[in-house]
CSV table of C-alpha atoms in Angstrom, one decimal:
chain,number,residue,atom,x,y,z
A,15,UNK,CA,-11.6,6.9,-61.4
A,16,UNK,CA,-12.3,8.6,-57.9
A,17,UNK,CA,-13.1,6.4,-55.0
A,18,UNK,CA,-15.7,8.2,-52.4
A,19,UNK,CA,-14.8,7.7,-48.8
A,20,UNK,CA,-16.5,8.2,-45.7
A,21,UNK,CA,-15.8,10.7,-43.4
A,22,UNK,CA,-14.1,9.6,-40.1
A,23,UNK,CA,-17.2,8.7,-37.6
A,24,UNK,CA,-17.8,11.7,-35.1
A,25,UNK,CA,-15.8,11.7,-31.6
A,26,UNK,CA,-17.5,10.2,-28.6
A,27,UNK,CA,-17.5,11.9,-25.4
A,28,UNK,CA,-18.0,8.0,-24.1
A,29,UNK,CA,-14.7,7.6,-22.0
A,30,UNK,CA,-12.1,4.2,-23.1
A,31,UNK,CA,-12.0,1.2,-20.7
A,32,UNK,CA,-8.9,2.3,-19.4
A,33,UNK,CA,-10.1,6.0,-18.2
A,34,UNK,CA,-13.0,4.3,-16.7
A,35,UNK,CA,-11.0,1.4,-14.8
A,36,UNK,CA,-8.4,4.3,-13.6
A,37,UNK,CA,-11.4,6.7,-12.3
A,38,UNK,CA,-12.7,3.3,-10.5
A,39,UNK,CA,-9.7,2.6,-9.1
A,40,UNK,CA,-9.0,6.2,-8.0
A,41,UNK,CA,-12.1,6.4,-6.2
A,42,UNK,CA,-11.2,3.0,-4.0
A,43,UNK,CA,-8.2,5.3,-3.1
A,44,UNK,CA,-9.2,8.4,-2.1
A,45,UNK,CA,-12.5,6.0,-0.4
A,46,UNK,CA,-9.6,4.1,1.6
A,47,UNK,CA,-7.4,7.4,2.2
A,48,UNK,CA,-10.9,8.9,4.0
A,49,UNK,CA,-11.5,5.9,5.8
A,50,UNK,CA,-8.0,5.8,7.9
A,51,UNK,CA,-8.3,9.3,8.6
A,52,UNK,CA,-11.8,8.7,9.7
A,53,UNK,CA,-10.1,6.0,12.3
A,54,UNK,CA,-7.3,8.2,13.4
A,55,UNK,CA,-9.6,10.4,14.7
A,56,UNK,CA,-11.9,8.5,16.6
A,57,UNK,CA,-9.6,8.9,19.7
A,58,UNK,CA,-9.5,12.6,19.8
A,59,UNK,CA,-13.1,13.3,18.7
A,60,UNK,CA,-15.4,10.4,18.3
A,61,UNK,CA,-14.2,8.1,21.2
A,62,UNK,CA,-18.1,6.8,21.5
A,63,UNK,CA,-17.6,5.0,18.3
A,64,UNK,CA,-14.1,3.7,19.1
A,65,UNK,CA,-15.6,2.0,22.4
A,66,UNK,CA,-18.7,0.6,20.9
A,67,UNK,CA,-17.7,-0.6,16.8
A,68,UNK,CA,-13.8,-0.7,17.0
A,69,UNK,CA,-14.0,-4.0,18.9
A,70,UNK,CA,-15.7,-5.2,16.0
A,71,UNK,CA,-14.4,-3.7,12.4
A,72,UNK,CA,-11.0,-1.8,11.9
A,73,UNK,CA,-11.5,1.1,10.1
A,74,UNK,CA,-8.0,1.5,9.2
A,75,UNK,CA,-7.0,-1.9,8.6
A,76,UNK,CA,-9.8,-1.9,6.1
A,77,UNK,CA,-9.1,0.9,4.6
A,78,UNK,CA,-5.5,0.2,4.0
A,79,UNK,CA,-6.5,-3.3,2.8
A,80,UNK,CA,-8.5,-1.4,0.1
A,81,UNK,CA,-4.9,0.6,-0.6
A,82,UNK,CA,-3.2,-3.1,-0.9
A,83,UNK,CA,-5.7,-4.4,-3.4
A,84,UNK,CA,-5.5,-1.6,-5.8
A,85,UNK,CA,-2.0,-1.9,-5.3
A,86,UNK,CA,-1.7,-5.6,-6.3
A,87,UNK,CA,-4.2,-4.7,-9.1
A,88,UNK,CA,-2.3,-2.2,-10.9
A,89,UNK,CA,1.2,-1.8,-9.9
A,90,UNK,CA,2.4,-5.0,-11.8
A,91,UNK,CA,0.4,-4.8,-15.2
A,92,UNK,CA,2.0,-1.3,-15.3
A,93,UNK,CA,5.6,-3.3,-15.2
A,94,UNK,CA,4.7,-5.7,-17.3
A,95,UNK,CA,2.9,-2.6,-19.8
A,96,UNK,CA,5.5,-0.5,-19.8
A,97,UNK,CA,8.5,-3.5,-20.2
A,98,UNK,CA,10.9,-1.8,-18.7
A,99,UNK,CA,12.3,-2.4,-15.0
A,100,UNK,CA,14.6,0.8,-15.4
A,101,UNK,CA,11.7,3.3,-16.0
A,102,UNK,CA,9.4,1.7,-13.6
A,103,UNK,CA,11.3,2.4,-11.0
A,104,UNK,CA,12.1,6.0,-12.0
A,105,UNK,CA,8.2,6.5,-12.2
A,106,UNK,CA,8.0,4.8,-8.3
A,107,UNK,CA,10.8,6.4,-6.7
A,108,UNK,CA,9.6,9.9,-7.9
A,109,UNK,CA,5.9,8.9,-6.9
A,110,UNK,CA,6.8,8.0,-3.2
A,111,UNK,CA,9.6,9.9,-2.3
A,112,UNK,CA,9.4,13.4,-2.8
A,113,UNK,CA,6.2,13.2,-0.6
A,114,UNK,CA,7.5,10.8,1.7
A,115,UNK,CA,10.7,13.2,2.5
A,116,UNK,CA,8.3,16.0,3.6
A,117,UNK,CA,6.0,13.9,5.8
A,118,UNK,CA,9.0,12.5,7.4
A,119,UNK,CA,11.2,15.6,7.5
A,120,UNK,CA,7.8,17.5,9.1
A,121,UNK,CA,6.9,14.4,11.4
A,122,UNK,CA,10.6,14.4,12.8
A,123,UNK,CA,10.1,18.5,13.2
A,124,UNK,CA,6.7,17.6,15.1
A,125,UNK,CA,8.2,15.1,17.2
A,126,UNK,CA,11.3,17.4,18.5
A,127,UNK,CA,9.3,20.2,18.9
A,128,UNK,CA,6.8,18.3,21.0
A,129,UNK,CA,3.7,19.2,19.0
A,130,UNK,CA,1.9,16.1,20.7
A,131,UNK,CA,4.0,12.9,20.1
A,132,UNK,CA,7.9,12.5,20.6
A,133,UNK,CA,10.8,10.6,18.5
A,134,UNK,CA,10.4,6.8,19.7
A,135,UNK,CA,12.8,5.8,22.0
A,136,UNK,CA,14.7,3.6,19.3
A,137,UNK,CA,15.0,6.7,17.0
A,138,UNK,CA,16.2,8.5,19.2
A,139,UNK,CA,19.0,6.5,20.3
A,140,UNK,CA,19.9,5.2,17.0
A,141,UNK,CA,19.2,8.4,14.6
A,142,UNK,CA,21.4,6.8,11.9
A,143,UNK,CA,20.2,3.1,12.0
A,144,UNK,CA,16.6,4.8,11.8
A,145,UNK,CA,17.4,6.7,8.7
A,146,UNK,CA,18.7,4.2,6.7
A,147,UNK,CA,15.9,1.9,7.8
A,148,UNK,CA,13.3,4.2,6.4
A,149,UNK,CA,15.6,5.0,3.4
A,150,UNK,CA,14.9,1.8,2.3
A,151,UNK,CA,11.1,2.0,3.0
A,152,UNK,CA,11.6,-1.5,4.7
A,153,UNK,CA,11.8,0.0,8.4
A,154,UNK,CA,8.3,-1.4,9.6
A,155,UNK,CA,10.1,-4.9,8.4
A,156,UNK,CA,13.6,-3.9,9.9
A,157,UNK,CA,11.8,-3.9,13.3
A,158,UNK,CA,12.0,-0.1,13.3
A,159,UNK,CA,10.0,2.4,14.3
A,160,UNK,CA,8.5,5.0,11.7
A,161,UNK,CA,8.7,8.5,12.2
A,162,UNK,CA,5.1,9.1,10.6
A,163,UNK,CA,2.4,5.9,12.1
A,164,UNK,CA,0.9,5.5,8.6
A,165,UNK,CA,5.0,4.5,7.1
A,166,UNK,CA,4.5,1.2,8.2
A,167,UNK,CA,2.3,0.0,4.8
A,168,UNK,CA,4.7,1.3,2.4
A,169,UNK,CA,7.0,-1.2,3.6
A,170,UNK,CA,4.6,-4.1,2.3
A,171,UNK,CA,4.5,-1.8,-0.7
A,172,UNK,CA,8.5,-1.6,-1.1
A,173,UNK,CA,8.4,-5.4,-0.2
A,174,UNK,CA,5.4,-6.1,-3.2
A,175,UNK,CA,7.5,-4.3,-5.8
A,176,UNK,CA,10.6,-6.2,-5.2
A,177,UNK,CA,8.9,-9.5,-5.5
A,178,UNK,CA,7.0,-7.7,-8.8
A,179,UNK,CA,10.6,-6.9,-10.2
A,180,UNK,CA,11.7,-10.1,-9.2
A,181,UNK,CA,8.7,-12.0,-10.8
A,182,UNK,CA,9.0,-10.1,-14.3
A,183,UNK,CA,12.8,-10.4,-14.5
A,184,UNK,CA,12.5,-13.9,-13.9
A,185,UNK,CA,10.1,-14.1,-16.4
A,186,UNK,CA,6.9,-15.6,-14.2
A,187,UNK,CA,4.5,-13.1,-15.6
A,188,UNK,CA,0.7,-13.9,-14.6
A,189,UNK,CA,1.3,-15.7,-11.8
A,190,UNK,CA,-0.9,-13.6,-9.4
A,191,UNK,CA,-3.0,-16.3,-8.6
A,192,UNK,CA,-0.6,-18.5,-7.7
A,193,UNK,CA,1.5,-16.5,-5.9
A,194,UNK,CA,-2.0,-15.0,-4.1
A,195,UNK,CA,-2.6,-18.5,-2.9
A,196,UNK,CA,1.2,-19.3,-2.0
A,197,UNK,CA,1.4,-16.1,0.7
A,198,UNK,CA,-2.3,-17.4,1.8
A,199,UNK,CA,-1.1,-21.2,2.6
A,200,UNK,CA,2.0,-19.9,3.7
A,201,UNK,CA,0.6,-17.3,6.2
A,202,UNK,CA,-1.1,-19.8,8.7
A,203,UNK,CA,2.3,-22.2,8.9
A,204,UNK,CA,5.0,-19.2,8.9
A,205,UNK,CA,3.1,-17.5,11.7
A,206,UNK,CA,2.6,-20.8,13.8
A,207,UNK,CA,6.9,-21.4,13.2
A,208,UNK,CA,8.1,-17.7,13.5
A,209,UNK,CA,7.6,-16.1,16.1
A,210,UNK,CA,8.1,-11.4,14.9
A,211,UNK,CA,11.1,-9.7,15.0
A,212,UNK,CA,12.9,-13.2,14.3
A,213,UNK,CA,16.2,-12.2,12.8
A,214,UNK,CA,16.5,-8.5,14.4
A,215,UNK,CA,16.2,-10.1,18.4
A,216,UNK,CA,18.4,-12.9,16.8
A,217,UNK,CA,21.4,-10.6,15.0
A,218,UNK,CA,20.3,-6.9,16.2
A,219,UNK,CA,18.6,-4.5,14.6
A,220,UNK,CA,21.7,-2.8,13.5
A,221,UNK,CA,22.8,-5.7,11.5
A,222,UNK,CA,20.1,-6.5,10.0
A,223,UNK,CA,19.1,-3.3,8.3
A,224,UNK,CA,22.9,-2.8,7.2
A,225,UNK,CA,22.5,-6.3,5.4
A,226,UNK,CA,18.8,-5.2,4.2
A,227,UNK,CA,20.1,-2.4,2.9
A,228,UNK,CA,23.4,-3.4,1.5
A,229,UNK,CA,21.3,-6.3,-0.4
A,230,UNK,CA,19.0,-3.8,-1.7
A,231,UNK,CA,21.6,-2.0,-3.1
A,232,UNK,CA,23.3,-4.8,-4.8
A,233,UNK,CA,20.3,-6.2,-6.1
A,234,UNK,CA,19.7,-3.1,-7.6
A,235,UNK,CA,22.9,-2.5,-9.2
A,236,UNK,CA,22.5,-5.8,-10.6
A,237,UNK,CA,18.6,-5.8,-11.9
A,238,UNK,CA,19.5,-2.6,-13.5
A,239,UNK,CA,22.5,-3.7,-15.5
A,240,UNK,CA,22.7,-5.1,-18.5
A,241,UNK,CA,23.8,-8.8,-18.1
A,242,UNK,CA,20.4,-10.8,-18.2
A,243,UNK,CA,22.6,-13.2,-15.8
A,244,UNK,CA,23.1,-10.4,-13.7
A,245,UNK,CA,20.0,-9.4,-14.0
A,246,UNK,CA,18.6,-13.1,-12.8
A,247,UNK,CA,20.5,-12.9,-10.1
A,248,UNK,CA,19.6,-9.6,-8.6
A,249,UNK,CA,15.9,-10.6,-9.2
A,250,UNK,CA,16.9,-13.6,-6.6
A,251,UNK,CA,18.2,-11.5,-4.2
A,252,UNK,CA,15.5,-9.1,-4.0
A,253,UNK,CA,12.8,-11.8,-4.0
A,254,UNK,CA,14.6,-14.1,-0.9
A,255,UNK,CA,15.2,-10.2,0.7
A,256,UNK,CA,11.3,-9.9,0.6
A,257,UNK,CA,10.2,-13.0,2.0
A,258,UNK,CA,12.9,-13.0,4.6
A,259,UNK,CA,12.0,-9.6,5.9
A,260,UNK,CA,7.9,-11.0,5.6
A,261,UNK,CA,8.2,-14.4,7.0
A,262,UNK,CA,11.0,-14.1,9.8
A,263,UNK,CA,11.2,-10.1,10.9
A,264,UNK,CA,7.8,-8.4,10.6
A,265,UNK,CA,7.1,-6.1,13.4
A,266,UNK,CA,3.1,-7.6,13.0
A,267,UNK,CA,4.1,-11.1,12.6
A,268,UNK,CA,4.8,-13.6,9.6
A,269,UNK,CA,1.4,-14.4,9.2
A,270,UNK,CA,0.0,-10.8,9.0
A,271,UNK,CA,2.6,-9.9,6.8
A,272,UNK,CA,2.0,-12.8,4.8
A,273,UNK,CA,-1.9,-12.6,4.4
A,274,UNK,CA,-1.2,-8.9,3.1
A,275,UNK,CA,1.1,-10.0,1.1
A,276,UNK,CA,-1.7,-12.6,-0.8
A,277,UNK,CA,-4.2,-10.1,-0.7
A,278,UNK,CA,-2.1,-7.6,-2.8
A,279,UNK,CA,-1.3,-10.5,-5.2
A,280,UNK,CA,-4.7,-11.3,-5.0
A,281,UNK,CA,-5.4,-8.0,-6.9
A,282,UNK,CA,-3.1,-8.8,-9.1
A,283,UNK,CA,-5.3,-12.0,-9.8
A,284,UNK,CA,-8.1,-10.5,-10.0
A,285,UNK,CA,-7.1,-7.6,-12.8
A,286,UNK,CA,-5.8,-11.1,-14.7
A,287,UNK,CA,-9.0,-12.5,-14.5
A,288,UNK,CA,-10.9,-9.6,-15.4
A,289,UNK,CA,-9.4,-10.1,-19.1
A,290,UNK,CA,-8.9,-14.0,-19.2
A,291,UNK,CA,-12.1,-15.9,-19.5
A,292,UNK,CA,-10.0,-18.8,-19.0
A,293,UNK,CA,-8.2,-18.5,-16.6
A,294,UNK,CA,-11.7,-17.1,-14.2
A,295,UNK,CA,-12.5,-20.7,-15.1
A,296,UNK,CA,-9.7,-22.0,-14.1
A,297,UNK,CA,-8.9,-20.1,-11.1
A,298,UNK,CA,-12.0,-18.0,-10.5
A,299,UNK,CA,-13.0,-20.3,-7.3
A,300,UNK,CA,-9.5,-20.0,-6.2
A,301,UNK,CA,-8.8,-16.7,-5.6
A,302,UNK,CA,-11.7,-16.6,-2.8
A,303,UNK,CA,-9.5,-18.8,-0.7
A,304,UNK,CA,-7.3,-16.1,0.0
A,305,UNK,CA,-9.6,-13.9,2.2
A,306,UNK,CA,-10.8,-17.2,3.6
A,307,UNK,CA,-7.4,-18.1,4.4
A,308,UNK,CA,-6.7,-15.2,6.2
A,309,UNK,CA,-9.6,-14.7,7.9
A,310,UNK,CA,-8.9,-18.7,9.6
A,311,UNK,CA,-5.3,-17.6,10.2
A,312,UNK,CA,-6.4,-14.2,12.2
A,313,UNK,CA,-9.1,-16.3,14.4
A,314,UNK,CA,-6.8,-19.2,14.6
A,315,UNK,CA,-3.3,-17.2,15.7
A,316,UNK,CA,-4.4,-13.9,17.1
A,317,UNK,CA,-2.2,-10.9,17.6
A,318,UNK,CA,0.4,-13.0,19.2
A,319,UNK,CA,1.3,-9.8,21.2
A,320,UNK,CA,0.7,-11.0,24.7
A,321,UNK,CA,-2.7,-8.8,24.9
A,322,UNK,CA,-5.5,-10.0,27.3
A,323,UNK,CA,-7.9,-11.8,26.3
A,324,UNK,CA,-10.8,-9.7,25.7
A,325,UNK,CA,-8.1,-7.4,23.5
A,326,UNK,CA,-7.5,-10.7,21.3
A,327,UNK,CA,-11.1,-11.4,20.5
A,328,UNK,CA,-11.6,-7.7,19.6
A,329,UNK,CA,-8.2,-8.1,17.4
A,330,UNK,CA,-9.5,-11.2,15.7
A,331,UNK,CA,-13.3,-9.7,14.8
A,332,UNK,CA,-11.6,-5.9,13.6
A,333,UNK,CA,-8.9,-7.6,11.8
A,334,UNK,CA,-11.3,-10.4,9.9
A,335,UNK,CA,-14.2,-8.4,9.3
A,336,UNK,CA,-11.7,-5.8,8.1
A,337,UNK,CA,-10.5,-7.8,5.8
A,338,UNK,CA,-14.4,-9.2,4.7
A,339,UNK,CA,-15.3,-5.8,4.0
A,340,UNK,CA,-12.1,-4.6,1.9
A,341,UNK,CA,-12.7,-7.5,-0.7
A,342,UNK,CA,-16.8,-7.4,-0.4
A,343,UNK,CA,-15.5,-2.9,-1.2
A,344,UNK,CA,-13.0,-3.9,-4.4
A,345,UNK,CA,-15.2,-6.8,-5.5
A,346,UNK,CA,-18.0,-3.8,-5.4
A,347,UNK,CA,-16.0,-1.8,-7.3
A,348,UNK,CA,-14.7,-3.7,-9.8
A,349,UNK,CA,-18.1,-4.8,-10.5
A,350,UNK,CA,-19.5,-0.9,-11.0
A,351,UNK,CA,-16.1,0.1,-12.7
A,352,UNK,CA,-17.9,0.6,-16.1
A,353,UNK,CA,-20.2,3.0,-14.6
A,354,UNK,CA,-19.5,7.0,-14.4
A,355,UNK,CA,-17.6,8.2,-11.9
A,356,UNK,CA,-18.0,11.3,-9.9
A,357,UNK,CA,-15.1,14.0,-10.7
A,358,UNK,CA,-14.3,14.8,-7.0
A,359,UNK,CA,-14.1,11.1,-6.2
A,360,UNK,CA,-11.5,10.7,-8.8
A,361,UNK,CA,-10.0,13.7,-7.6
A,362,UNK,CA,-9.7,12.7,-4.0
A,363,UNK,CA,-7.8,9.6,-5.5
A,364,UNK,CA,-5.3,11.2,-7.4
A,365,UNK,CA,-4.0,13.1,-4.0
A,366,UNK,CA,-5.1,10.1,-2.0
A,367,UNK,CA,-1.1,10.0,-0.8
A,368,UNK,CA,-0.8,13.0,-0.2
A,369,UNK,CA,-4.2,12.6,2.5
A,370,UNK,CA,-2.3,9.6,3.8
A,371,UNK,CA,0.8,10.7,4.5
A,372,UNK,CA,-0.2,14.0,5.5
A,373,UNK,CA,-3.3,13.9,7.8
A,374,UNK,CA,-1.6,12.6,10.9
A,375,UNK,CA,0.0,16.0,10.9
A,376,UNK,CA,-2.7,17.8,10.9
A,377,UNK,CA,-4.3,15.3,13.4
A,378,UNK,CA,-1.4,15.8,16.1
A,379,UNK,CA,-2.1,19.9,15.6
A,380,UNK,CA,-5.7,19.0,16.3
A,381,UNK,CA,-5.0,16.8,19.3
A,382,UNK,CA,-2.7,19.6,20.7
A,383,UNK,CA,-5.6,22.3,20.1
A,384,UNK,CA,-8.3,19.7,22.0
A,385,UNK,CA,-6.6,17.7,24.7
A,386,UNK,CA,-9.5,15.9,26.3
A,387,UNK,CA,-12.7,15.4,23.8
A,388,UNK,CA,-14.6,14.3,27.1
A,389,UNK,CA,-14.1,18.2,27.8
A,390,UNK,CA,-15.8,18.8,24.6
A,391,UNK,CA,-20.0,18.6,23.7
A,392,UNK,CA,-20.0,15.8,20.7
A,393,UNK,CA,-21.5,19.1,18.7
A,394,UNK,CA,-17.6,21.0,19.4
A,395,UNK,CA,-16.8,17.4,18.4
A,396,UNK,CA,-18.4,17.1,14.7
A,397,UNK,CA,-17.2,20.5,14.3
A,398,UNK,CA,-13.7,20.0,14.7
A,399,UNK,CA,-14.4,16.5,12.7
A,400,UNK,CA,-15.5,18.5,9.5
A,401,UNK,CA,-12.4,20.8,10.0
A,402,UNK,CA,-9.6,18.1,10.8
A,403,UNK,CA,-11.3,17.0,7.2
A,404,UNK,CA,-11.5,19.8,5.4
A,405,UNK,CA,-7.6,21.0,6.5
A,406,UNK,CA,-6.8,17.3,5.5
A,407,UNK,CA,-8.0,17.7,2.1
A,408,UNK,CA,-6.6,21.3,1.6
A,409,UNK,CA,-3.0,19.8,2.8
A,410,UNK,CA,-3.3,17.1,0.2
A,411,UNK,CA,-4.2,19.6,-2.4
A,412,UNK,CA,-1.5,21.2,-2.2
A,413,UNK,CA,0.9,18.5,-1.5
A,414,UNK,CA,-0.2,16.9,-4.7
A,415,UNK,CA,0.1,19.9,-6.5
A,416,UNK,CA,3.6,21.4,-5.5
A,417,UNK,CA,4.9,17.8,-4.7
A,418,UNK,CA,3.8,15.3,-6.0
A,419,UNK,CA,2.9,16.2,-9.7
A,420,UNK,CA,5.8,18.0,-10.4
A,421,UNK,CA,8.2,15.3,-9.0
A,422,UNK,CA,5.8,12.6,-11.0
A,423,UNK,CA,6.4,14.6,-14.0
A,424,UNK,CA,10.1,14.7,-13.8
A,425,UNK,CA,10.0,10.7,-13.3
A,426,UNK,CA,8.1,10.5,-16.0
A,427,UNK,CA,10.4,12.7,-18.3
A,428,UNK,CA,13.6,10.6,-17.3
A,429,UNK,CA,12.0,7.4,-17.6
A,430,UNK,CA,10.9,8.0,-21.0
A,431,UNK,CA,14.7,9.0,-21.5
A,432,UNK,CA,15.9,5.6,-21.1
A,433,UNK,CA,16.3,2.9,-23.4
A,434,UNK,CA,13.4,-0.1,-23.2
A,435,UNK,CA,14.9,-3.1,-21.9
A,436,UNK,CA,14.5,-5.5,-25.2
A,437,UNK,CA,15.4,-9.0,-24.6
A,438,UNK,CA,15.0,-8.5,-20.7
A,439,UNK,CA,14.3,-12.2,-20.1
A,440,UNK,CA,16.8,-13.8,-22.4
């Protein structure tokens, strides 16, 4: 006897939560990336809005705090996805470096040659401490310098993933939340105790970014081997590295550092609360303390940086309304991240890096070409906006296409090489 089947129901052109949460996401990104370029060039060409809204919201801070939410929301679900601490980090050494060693590489060529910024003075006098600072993507935490302005977030990044490794190996998965709320409480009290640079005016710099790196290393060597002891232990050193570097040597201070380190875990919350009912019940109210937090630590501590008075009150409105408006932005988007998302947005977020690494390049070549914008009628001005824009955006093109995707290709190929780490908590 012959049993009839159905045919297979027809394809849907209706795209899978996943594609929809990644074109979201993407679109915060390349938003973000546009916004810090926006800021970076209100100096050269729209100083009018610099004098009159900068006092008030930080464009780039905002922008970057978008970066660090989308960070915290999917950098460790795609460790604890994927399982494997080995091919993670293949996938995130080929996603930042390659990139990174062309913006630095050019920025250093820009900065000898003159085009409109020099080497700081500490790079230049210690070329060798400098590069094995920013080897270790940890220089803006080593008290050192950056050869490109925008390096200084991807050491919170580089700091993030270690405590991320550190978290998983350990085993205390799903602890966003907690650890959100932990860098919030801790922000106010650290930055009250510490005052920045702690350990580097204490030991010199030199000294502490050979011990940075030479635990970096070893922690490495050990997460990556095959011991599960070892492994423990490795994820220990990383983690105190992290929150050494964040409470006691920022360049910013331990509270800033801090309160973007619990508003990148606060993504991380927030993506685990998306698919926990019970645990938005449980925690839901909780997670809103974090911007609250650090919005009272920022009016409540400053910038610490000896600035006059009227320059501390501007700080403490930019920085906390900054903040305000990159949760209000993500809390936007995660709210719309069902609905369809336009191509070119998604596209500006896949070579979002590229536009932040590369556009203050292109900026110092614009600032060289204008010198004075008070020279300039704010029509000249627009006009050179929409080009310092459009030359941005061709840069990134091609950065992502004959850098980054290739390199990202290659991490992915070796990381699918290696063997998934079973029992990697045992």
């Amino acid at each position: 006897m012959q049993v009839a089947t159905l045919p297979p129901p027809p394809p849907t052109t209706r795209p899978t939560p996943r594609r929809t949460r990644q074109s979201w996401l993407d679109a915060l990104r390349g938003f973000a990336a546009l916004v810090v370029v926006f800021e970076h060039s209100l100096d050269p060409l729209l100083p009018e809005i610099r004098g009159v809204i900068s006092p008030w919201f930080d464009f780039g801070q905002y922008g970057v705090l978008v970066f660090f939410l989308v960070s915290g929301y999917v950098v460790p679900i795609s460790l604890e996805r994927r399982g494997d601490v080995r091919a993670f980090w293949i996938t995130r050494v080929f996603r930042l470096y390659p990139l990174w060693a062309l913006a630095a590489a050019a920025g250093a060529a820009f900065a000898v040659a003159g085009v409109y910024t020099t080497l700081p003075g500490q790079i230049a006098d210690r070329p060798w401490t400098a590069a094995l600072a920013h080897l270790t993507m940890l220089q803006d935490l080593l008290q050192v310098p950056g050869v490109v302005n925008v390096f200084w977030t991807l050491s919170y990044e580089m700091a993030f993933y270690l405590l991320v490794t550190a978290m998983f190996v350990l085993g205390a998965r799903g602890t966003g939340t907690r650890a959100s709320l932990a860098f919030a409480v801790g922000a106010p009290i650290a930055g009250a105790l510490v005052p920045a640079g702690l350990l580097s005016r204490g030991l010199g710099v030199e000294a502490v970014v050979a011990v940075a790196a030479t635990v970096l290393a070893g922690g490495f060597a050990a997460v990556l081997a095959g011991r599960p002891e070892v492994r423990r232990h490795g994820a220990v050193a990383l983690a105190v590295l992290a929150v050494a570097l964040l409470a006691l040597n920022s360049r910013v201070g331990a509270w800033q550092s801090l309160a973007i380190m619990a508003t990148m875990f606060g993504g991380t919350a927030l993506h685990h609360m998306e698919r926990s009912a019970a645990l938005r019940a449980r925690w839901g109210w909780a997670i809103f303390l974090v911007p609250v937090l650090a919005v009272a630590t920022a009016v409540w501590l400053g910038p610490g940086w000896g600035m006059p008075e009227a320059d501390q009150q501007a700080f403490k409105w930019s920085w906390s309304t900054a903040m305000i408006g990159a949760w209000l932005t993500f809390a936007a988007g995660l709210a719309l991240r069902r609905r369809a998302i336009p191509p070119v947005l998604a596209w500006l977020g896949l070579v979002s890096y590229s536009i932040y690494l590369l556009h203050p390049l292109v900026l110092q070549v614009v600032r060289r070409i204008t010198v004075d914008p008070s020279a300039m009628t704010l029509g000249v001005r627009l006009a050179w906006e929409a080009a310092l824009f459009a030359a941005v955006v061709a840069c990134a093109a091609l950065g992502h296409r004959f850098v980054e995707r290739p390199a990202q290709l290659l991490g992915r190929r070796l990381a699918a090489e290696r063997p998934v780490e079973m029992a990697q908590n045992r």
